[in-house]
PDB file of C-alpha atoms in Angstrom:
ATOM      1  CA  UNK A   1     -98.650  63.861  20.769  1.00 53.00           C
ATOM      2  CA  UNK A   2     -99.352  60.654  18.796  1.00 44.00           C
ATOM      3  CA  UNK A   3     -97.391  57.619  18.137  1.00 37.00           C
ATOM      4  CA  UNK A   4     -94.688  58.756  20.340  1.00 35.00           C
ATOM      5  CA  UNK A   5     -94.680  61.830  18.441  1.00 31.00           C
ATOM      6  CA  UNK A   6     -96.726  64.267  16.525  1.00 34.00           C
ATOM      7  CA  UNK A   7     -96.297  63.016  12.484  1.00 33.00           C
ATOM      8  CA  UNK A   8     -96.274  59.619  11.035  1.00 33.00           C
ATOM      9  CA  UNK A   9     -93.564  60.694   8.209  1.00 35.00           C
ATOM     10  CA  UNK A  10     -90.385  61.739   9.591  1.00 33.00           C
ATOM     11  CA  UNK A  11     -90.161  65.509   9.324  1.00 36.00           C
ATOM     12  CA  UNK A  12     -86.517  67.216   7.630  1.00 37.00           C
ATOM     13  CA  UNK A  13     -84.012  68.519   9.810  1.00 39.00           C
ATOM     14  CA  UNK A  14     -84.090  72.207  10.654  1.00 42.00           C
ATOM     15  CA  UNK A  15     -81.254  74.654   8.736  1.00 39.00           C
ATOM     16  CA  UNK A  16     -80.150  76.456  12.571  1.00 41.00           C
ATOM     17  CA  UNK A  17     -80.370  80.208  12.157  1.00 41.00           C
ATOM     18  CA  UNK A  18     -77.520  81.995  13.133  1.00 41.00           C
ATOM     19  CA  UNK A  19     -79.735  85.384  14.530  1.00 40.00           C
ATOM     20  CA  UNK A  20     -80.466  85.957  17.959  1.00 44.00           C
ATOM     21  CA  UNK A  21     -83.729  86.498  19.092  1.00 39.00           C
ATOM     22  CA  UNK A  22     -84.853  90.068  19.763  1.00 41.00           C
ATOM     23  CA  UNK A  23     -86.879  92.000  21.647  1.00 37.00           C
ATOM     24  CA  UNK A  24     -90.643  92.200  20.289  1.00 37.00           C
ATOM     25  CA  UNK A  25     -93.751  94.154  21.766  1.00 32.00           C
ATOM     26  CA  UNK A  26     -96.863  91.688  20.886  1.00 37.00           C
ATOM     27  CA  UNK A  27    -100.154  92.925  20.952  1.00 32.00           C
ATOM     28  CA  UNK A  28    -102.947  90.640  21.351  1.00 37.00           C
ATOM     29  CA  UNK A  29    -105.149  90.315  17.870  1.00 38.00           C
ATOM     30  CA  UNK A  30    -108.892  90.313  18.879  1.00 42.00           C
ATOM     31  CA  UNK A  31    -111.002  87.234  17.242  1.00 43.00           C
ATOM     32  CA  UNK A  32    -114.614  87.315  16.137  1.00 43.00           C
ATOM     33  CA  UNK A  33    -116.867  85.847  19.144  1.00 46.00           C
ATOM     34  CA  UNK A  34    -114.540  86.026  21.954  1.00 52.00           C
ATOM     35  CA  UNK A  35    -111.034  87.356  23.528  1.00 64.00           C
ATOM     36  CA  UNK A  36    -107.833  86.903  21.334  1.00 83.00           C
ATOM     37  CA  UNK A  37    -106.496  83.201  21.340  1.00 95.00           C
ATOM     38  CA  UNK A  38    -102.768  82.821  21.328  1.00 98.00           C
ATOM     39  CA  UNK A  39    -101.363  80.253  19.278  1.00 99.00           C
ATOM     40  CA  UNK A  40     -98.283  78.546  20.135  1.00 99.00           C
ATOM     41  CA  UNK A  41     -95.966  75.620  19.328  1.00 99.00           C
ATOM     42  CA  UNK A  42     -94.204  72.468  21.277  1.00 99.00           C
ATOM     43  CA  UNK A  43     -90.915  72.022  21.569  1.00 99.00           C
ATOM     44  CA  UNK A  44     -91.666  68.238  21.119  1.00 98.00           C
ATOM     45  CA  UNK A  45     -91.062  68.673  17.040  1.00 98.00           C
ATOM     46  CA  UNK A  46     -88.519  71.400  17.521  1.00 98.00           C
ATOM     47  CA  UNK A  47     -85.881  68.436  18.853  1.00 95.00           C
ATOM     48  CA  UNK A  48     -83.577  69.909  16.320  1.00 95.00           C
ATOM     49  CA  UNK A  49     -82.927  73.415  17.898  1.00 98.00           C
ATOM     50  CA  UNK A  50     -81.965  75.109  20.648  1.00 98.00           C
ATOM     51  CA  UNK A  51     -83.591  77.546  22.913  1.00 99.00           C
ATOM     52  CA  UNK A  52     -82.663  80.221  21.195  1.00 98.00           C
ATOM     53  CA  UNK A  53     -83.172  79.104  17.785  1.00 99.00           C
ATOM     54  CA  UNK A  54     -86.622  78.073  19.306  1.00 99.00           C
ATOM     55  CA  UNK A  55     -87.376  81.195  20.527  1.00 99.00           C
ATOM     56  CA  UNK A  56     -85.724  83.652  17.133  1.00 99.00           C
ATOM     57  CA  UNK A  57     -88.503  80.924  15.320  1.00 99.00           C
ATOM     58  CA  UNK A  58     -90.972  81.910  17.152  1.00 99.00           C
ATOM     59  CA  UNK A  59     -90.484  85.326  16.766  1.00 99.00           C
ATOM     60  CA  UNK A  60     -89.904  85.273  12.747  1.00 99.00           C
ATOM     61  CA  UNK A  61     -92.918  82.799  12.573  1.00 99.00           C
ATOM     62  CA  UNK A  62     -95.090  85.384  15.354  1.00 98.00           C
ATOM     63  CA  UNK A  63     -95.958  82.574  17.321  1.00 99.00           C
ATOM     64  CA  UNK A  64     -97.235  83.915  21.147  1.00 99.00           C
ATOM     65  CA  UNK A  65     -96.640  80.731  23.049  1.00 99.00           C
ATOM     66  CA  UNK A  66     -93.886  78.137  23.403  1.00 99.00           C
ATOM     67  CA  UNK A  67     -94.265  74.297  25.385  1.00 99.00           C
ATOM     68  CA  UNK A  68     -91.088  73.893  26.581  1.00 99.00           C
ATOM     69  CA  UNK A  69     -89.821  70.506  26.736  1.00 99.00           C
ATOM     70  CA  UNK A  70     -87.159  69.754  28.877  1.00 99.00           C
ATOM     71  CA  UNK A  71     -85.355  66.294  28.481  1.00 98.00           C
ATOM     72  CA  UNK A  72     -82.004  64.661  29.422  1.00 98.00           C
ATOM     73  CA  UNK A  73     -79.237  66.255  26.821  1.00 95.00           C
ATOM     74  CA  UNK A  74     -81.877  68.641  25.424  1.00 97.00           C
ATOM     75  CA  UNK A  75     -81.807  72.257  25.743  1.00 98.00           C
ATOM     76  CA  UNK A  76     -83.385  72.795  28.446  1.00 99.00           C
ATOM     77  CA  UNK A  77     -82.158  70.179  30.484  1.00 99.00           C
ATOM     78  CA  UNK A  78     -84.395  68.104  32.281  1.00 99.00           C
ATOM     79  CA  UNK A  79     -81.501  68.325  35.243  1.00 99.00           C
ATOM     80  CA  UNK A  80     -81.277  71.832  35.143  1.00 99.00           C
ATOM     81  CA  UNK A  81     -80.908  73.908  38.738  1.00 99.00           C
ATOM     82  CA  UNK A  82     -83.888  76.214  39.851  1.00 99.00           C
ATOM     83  CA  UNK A  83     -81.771  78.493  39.327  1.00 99.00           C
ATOM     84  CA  UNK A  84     -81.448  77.504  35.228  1.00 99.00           C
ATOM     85  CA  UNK A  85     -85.066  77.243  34.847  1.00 99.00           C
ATOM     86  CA  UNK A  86     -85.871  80.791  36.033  1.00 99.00           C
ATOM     87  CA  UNK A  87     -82.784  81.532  33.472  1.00 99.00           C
ATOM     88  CA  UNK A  88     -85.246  79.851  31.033  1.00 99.00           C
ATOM     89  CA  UNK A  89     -88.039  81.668  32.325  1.00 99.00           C
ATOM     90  CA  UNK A  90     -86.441  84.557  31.750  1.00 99.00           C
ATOM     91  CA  UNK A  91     -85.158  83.710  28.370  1.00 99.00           C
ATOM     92  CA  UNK A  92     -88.687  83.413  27.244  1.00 99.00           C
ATOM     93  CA  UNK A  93     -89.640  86.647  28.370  1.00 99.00           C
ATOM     94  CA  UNK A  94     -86.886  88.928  26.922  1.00 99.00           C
ATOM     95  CA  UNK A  95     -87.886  87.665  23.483  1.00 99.00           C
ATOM     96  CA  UNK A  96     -91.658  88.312  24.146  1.00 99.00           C
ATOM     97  CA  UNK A  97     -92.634  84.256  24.015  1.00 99.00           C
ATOM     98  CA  UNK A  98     -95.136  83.347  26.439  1.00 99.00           C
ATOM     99  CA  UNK A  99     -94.646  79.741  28.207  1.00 99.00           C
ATOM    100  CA  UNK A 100     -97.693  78.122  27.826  1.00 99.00           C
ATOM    101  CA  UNK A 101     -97.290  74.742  28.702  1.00 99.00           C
ATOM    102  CA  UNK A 102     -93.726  72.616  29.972  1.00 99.00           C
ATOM    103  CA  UNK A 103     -92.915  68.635  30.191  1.00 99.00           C
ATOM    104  CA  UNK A 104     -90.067  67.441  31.712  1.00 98.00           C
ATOM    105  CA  UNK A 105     -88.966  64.178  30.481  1.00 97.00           C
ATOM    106  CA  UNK A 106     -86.391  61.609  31.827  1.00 98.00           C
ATOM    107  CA  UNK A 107     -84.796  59.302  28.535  1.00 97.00           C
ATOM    108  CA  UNK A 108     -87.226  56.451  30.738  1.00 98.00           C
ATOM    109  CA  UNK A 109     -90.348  57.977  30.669  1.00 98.00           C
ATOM    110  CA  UNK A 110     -91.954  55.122  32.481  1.00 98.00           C
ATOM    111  CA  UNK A 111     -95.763  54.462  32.079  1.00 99.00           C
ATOM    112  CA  UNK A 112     -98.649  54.976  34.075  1.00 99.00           C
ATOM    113  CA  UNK A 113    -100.506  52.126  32.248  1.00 99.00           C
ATOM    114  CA  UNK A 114     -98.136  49.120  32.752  1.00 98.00           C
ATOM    115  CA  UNK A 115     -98.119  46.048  35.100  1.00 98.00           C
ATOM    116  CA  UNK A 116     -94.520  46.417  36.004  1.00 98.00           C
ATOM    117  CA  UNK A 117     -94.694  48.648  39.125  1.00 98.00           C
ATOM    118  CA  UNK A 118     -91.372  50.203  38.452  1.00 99.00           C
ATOM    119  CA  UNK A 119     -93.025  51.319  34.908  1.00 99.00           C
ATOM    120  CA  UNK A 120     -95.406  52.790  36.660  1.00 99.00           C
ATOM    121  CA  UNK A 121     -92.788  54.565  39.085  1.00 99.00           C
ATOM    122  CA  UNK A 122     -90.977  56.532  36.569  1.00 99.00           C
ATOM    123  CA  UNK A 123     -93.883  57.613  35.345  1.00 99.00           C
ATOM    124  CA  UNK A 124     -94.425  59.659  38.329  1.00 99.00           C
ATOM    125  CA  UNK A 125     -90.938  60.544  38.540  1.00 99.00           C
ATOM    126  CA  UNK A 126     -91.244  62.058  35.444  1.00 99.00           C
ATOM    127  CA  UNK A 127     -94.609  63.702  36.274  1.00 99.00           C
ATOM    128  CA  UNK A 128     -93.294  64.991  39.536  1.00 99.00           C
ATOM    129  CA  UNK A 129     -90.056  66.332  37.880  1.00 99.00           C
ATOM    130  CA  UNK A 130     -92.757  68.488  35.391  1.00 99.00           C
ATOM    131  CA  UNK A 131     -94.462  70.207  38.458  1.00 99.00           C
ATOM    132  CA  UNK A 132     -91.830  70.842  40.197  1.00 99.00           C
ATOM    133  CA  UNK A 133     -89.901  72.554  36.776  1.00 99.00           C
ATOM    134  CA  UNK A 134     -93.711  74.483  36.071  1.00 99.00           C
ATOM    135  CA  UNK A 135     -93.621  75.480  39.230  1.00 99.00           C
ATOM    136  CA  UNK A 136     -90.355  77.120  39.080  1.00 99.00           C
ATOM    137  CA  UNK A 137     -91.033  78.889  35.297  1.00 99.00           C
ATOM    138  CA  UNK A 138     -94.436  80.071  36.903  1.00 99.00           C
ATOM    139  CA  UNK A 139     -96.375  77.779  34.490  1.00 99.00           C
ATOM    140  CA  UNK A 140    -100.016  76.366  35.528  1.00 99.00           C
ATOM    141  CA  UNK A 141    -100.106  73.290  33.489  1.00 99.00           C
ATOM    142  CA  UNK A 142     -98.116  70.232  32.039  1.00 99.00           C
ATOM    143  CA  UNK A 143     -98.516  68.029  29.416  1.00 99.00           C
ATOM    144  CA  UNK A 144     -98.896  64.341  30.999  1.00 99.00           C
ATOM    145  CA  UNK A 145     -98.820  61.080  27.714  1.00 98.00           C
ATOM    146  CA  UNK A 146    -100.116  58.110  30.020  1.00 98.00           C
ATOM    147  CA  UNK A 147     -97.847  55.464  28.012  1.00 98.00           C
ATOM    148  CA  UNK A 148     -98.960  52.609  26.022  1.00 98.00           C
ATOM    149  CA  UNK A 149    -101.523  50.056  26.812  1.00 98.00           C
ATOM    150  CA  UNK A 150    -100.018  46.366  26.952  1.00 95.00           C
ATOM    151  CA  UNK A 151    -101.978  43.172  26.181  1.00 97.00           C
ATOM    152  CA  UNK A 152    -100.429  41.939  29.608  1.00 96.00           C
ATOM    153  CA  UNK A 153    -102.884  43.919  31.513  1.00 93.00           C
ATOM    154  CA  UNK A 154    -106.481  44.279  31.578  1.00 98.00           C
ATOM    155  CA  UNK A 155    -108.508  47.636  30.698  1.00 98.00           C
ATOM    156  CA  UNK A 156    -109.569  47.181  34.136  1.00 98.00           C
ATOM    157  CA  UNK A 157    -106.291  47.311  35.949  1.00 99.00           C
ATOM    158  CA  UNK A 158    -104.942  49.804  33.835  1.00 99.00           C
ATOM    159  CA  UNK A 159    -107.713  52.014  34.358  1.00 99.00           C
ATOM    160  CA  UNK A 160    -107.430  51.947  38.269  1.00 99.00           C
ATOM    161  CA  UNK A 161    -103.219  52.312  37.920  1.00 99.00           C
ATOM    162  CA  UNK A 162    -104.113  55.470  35.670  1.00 99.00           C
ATOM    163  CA  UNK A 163    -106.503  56.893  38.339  1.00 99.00           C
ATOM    164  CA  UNK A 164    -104.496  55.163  41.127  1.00 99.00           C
ATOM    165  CA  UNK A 165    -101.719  57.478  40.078  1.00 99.00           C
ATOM    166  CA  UNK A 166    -103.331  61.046  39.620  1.00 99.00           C
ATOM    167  CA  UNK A 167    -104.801  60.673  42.776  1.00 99.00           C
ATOM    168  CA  UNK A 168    -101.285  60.134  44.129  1.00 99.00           C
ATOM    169  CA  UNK A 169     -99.931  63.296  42.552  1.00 99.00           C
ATOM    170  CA  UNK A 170    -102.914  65.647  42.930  1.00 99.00           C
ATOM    171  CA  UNK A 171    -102.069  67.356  46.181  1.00 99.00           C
ATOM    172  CA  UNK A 172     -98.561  68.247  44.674  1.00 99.00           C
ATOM    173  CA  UNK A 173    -100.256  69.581  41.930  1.00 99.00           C
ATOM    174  CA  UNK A 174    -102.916  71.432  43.607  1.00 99.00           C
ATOM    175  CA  UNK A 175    -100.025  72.338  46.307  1.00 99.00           C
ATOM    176  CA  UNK A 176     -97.568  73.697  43.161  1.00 99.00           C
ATOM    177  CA  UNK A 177    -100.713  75.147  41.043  1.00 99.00           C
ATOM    178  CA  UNK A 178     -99.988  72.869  38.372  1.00 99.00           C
ATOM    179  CA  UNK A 179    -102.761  71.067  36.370  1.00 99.00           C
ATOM    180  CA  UNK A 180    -101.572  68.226  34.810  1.00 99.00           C
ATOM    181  CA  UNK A 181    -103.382  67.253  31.407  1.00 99.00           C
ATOM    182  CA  UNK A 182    -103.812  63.724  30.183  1.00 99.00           C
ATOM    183  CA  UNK A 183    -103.344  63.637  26.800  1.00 99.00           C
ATOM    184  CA  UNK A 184    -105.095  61.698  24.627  1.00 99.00           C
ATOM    185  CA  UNK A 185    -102.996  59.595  22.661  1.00 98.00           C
ATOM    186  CA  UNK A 186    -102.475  56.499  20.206  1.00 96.00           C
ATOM    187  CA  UNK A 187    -102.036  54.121  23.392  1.00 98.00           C
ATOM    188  CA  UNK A 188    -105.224  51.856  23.471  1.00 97.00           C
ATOM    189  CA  UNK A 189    -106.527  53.700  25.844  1.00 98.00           C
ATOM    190  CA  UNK A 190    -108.874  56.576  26.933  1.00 98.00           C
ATOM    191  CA  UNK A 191    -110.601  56.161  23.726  1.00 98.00           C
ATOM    192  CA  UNK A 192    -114.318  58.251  24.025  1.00 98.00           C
ATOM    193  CA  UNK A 193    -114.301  61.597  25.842  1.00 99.00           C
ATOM    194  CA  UNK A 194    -116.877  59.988  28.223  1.00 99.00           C
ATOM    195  CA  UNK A 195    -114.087  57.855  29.203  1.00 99.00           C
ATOM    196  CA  UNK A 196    -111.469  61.213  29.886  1.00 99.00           C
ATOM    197  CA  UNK A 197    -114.377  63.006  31.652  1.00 99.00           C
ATOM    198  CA  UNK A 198    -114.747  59.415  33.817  1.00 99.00           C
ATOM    199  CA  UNK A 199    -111.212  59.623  34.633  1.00 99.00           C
ATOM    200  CA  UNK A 200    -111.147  63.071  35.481  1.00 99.00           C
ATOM    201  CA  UNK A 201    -114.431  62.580  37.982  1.00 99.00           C
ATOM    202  CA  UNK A 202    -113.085  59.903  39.753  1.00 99.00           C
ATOM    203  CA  UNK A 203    -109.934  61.441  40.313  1.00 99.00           C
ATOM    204  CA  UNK A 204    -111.590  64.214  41.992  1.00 99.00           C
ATOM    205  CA  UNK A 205    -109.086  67.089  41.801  1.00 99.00           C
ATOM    206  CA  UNK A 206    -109.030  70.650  39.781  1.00 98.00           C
ATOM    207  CA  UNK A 207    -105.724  70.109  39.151  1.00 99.00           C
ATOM    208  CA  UNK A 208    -106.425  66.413  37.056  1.00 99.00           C
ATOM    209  CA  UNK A 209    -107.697  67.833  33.321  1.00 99.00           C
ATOM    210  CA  UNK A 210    -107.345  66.361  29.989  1.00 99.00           C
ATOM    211  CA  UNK A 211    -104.655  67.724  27.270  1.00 99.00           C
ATOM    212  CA  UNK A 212    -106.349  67.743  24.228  1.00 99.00           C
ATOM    213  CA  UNK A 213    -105.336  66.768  20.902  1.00 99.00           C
ATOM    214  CA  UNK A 214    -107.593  67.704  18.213  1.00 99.00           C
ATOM    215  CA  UNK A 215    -106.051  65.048  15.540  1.00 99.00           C
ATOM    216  CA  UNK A 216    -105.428  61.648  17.567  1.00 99.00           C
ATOM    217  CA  UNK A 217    -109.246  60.417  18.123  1.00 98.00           C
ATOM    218  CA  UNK A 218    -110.081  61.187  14.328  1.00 98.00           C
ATOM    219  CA  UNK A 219    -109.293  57.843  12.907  1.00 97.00           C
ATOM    220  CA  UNK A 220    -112.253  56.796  14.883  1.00 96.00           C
ATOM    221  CA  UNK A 221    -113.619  59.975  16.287  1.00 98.00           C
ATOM    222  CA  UNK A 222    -114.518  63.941  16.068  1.00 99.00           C
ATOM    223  CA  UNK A 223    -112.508  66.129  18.338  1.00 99.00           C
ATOM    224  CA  UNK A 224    -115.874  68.346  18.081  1.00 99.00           C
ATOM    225  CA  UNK A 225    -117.199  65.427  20.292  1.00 99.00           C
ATOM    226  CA  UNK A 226    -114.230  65.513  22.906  1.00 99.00           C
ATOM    227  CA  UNK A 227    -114.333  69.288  23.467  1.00 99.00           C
ATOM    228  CA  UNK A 228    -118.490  69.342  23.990  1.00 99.00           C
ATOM    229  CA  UNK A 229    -118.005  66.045  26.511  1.00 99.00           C
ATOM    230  CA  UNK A 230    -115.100  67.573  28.665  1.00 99.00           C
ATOM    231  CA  UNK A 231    -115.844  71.222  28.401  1.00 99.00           C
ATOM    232  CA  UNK A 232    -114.218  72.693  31.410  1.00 98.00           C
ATOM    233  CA  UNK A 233    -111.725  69.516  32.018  1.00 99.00           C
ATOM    234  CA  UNK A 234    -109.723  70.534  29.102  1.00 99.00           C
ATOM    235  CA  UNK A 235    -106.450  72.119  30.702  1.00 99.00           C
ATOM    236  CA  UNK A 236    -104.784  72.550  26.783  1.00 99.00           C
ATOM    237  CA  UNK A 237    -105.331  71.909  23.371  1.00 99.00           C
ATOM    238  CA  UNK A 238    -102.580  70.535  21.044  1.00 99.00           C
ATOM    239  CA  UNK A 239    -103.646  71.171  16.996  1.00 99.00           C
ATOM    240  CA  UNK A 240    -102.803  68.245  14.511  1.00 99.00           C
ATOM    241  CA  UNK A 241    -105.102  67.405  11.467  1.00 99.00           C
ATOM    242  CA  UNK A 242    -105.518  64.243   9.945  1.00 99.00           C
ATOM    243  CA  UNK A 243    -106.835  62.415   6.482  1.00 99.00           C
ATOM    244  CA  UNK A 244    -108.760  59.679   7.434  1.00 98.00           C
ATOM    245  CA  UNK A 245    -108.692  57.473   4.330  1.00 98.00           C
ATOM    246  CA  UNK A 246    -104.698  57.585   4.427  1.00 98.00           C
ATOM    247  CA  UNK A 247    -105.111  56.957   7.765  1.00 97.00           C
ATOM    248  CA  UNK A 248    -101.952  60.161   8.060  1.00 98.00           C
ATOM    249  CA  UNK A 249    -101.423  63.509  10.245  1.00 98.00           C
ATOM    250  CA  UNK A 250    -101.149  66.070   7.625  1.00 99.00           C
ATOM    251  CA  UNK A 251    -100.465  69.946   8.196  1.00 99.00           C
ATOM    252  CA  UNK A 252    -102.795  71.972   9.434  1.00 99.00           C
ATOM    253  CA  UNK A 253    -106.148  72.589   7.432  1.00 99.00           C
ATOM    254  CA  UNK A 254    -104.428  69.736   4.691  1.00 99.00           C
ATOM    255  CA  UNK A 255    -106.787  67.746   6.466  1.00 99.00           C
ATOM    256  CA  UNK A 256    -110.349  66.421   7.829  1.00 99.00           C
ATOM    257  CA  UNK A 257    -110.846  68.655  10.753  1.00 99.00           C
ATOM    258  CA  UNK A 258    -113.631  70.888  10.988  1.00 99.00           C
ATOM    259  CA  UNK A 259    -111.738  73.932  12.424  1.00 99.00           C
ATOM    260  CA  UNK A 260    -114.744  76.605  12.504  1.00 99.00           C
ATOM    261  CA  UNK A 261    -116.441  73.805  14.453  1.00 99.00           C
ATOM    262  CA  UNK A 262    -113.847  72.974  16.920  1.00 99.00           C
ATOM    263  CA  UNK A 263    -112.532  76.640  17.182  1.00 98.00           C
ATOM    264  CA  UNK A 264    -116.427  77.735  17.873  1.00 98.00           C
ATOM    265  CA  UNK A 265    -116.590  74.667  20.372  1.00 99.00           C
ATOM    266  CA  UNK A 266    -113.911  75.770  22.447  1.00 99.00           C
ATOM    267  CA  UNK A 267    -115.214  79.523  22.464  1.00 98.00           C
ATOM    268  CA  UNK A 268    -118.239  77.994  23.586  1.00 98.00           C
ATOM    269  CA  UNK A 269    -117.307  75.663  26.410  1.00 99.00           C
ATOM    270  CA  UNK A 270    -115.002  78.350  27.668  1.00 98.00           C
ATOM    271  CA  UNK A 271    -111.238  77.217  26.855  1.00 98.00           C
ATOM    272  CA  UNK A 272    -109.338  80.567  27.238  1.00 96.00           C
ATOM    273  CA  UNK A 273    -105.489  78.738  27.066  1.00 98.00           C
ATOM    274  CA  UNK A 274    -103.484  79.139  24.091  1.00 99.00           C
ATOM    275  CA  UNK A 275    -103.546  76.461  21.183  1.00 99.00           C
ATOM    276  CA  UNK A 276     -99.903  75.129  20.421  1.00 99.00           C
ATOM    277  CA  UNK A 277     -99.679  73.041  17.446  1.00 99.00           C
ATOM    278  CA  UNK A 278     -97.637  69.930  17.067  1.00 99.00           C
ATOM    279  CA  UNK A 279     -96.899  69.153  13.672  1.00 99.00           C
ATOM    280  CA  UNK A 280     -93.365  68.178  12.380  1.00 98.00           C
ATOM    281  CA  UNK A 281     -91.679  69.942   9.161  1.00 98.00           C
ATOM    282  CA  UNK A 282     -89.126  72.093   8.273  1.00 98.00           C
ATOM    283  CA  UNK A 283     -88.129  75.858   9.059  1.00 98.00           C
ATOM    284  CA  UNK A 284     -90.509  77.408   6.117  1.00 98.00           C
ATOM    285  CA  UNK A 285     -93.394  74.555   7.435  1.00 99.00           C
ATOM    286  CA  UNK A 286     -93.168  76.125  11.006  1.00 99.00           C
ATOM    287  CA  UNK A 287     -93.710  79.877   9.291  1.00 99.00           C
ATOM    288  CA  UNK A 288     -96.568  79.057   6.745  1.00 99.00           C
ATOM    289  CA  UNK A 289     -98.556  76.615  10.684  1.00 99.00           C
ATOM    290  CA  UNK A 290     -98.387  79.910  12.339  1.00 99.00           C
ATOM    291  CA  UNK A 291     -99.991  81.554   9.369  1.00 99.00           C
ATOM    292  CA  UNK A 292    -102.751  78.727   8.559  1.00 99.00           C
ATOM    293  CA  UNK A 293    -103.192  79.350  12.813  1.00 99.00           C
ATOM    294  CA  UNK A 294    -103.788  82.886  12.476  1.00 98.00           C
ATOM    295  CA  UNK A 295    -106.579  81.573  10.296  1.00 98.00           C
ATOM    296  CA  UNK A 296    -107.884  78.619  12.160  1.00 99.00           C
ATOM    297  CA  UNK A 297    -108.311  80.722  15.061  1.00 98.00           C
ATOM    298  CA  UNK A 298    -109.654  83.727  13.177  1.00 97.00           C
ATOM    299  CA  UNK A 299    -112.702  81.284  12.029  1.00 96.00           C
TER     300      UNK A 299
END
């Protein structure tokens, strides 16, 4: 996630499907150099559809591994009962998805960056409401965007508010076996992978990781560099690519990434999650990412 979201052009509305998803039997497709990787998508550029058209996507597109988003009016609902989420839960499973990842977001998302204490409140209201809705679909990790870095503040101050606040939510993490991942995004902040290892050793908890996105350092970075520093901090990866000179997120392998280097990377620093892609576009887009996936991950 990047900019607020995953694309700087605004991607075209989604023609809804009328089929229902079905039942599929998915066998695991082993890579060269290591154990099959899933590959997934996020919900967070699937704003258009439902659950079930989410999930009868999925299937068409064979993608393993959804991120469920859950957000006031979306569906799911960021309100939802227990009860509703394990509904979820087991909507997922009937049609053969795995959950990989979950966010729940409130319309204020709050930030864990900002000098306004409230901010900084709602942050963790919405960080708390994720656990506590991963915890219930049996999912191990959320996704966790720290909000956007103010001139009001110092680097300083935010830093110690950032850390300040994942030290105050690690025990219910660790107590709901949830890892929350810190994403790194266009915010100002967390800018080196030295800096998201620093945050995650001072923190001091298993359950504190980063949330990797391969495409948001690359206007100044190499996400090759990210997954060597953090190794074992990174809880997920989110795909993007990116074209440096025009300064855009393009679709996958349109761009500058390296993919046989990052996708031999995380082999060798030992990521064994799923990679779930976040790149906006249309129906036939979202079939021809799970292909160029297939690929990436087949590298």
């Amino acid at each position: 996630m990047g900019c607020g979201l995953s694309t700087l052009r605004r991607p075209r509305r989604f023609m809804r499907s009328k089929t229902r998803y079905r039942v599929r039997w998915r066998f695991q497709r082993p890579q060269p150099g290591g154990e099959a990787v899933k590959i997934g998508v996020t919900q967070i550029i699937l704003s258009d559809l439902s659950l079930d058209d989410t999930l009868e996507l999925c299937q068409v597109a064979d993608y393993e591994v959804i991120e469920l988003v859950f957000g006031e009016g979306r569906d799911p609902d960021v309100a939802m009962s227990d009860d509703e989420i394990r509904g979820v839960r087991d909507r997922c499973e009937r049609a053969g998805i795995e959950i990989g990842s979950s966010i729940g977001w409130y319309a204020e998302r709050g930030c864990f960056i900002h000098p306004d204490r409230a901010e900084r409140d709602q942050g963790m209201k919405c960080l708390v409401r994720s656990i506590e809705i991963a915890n219930t679909l049996g999912v191990d990790a959320v996704l966790l965007h720290p909000g956007q870095l103010t001139a009001e503040a110092t680097y300083r101050e935010a830093w110690d508010w950032m850390v300040g606040g994942m030290k105050e939510v690690a025990p219910f993490a660790e107590e709901k076996g949830v890892t929350v991942g810190i994403e790194n995004v266009w915010n100002k902040f967390i800018l080196s992978p030295r800096e998201a290892g620093e945050i995650v050793d001072e923190v001091g908890s298993e359950r504190i990781g980063i949330y990797l996105d391969t495409a948001n350092m690359m206007f100044y970075g190499y996400p090759e560099h990210w997954i060597r520093g953090l190794g074992k901090k990174i809880a997920r990866v989110h795909f993007k690519d990116f074209v440096r000179k025009d300064r855009a997120f393009v679709p996958l392998m349109d761009g500058d990434t390296d993919w046989a280097t990052v996708v031999s990377d995380l082999r060798k620093v030992g990521y064994d999650g799923p990679v779930i892609h976040e790149v906006g576009g249309d129906r036939e887009l979202q079939i021809e990412m799970a292909a160029r996936m297939r690929k990436i991950v087949s590298l």
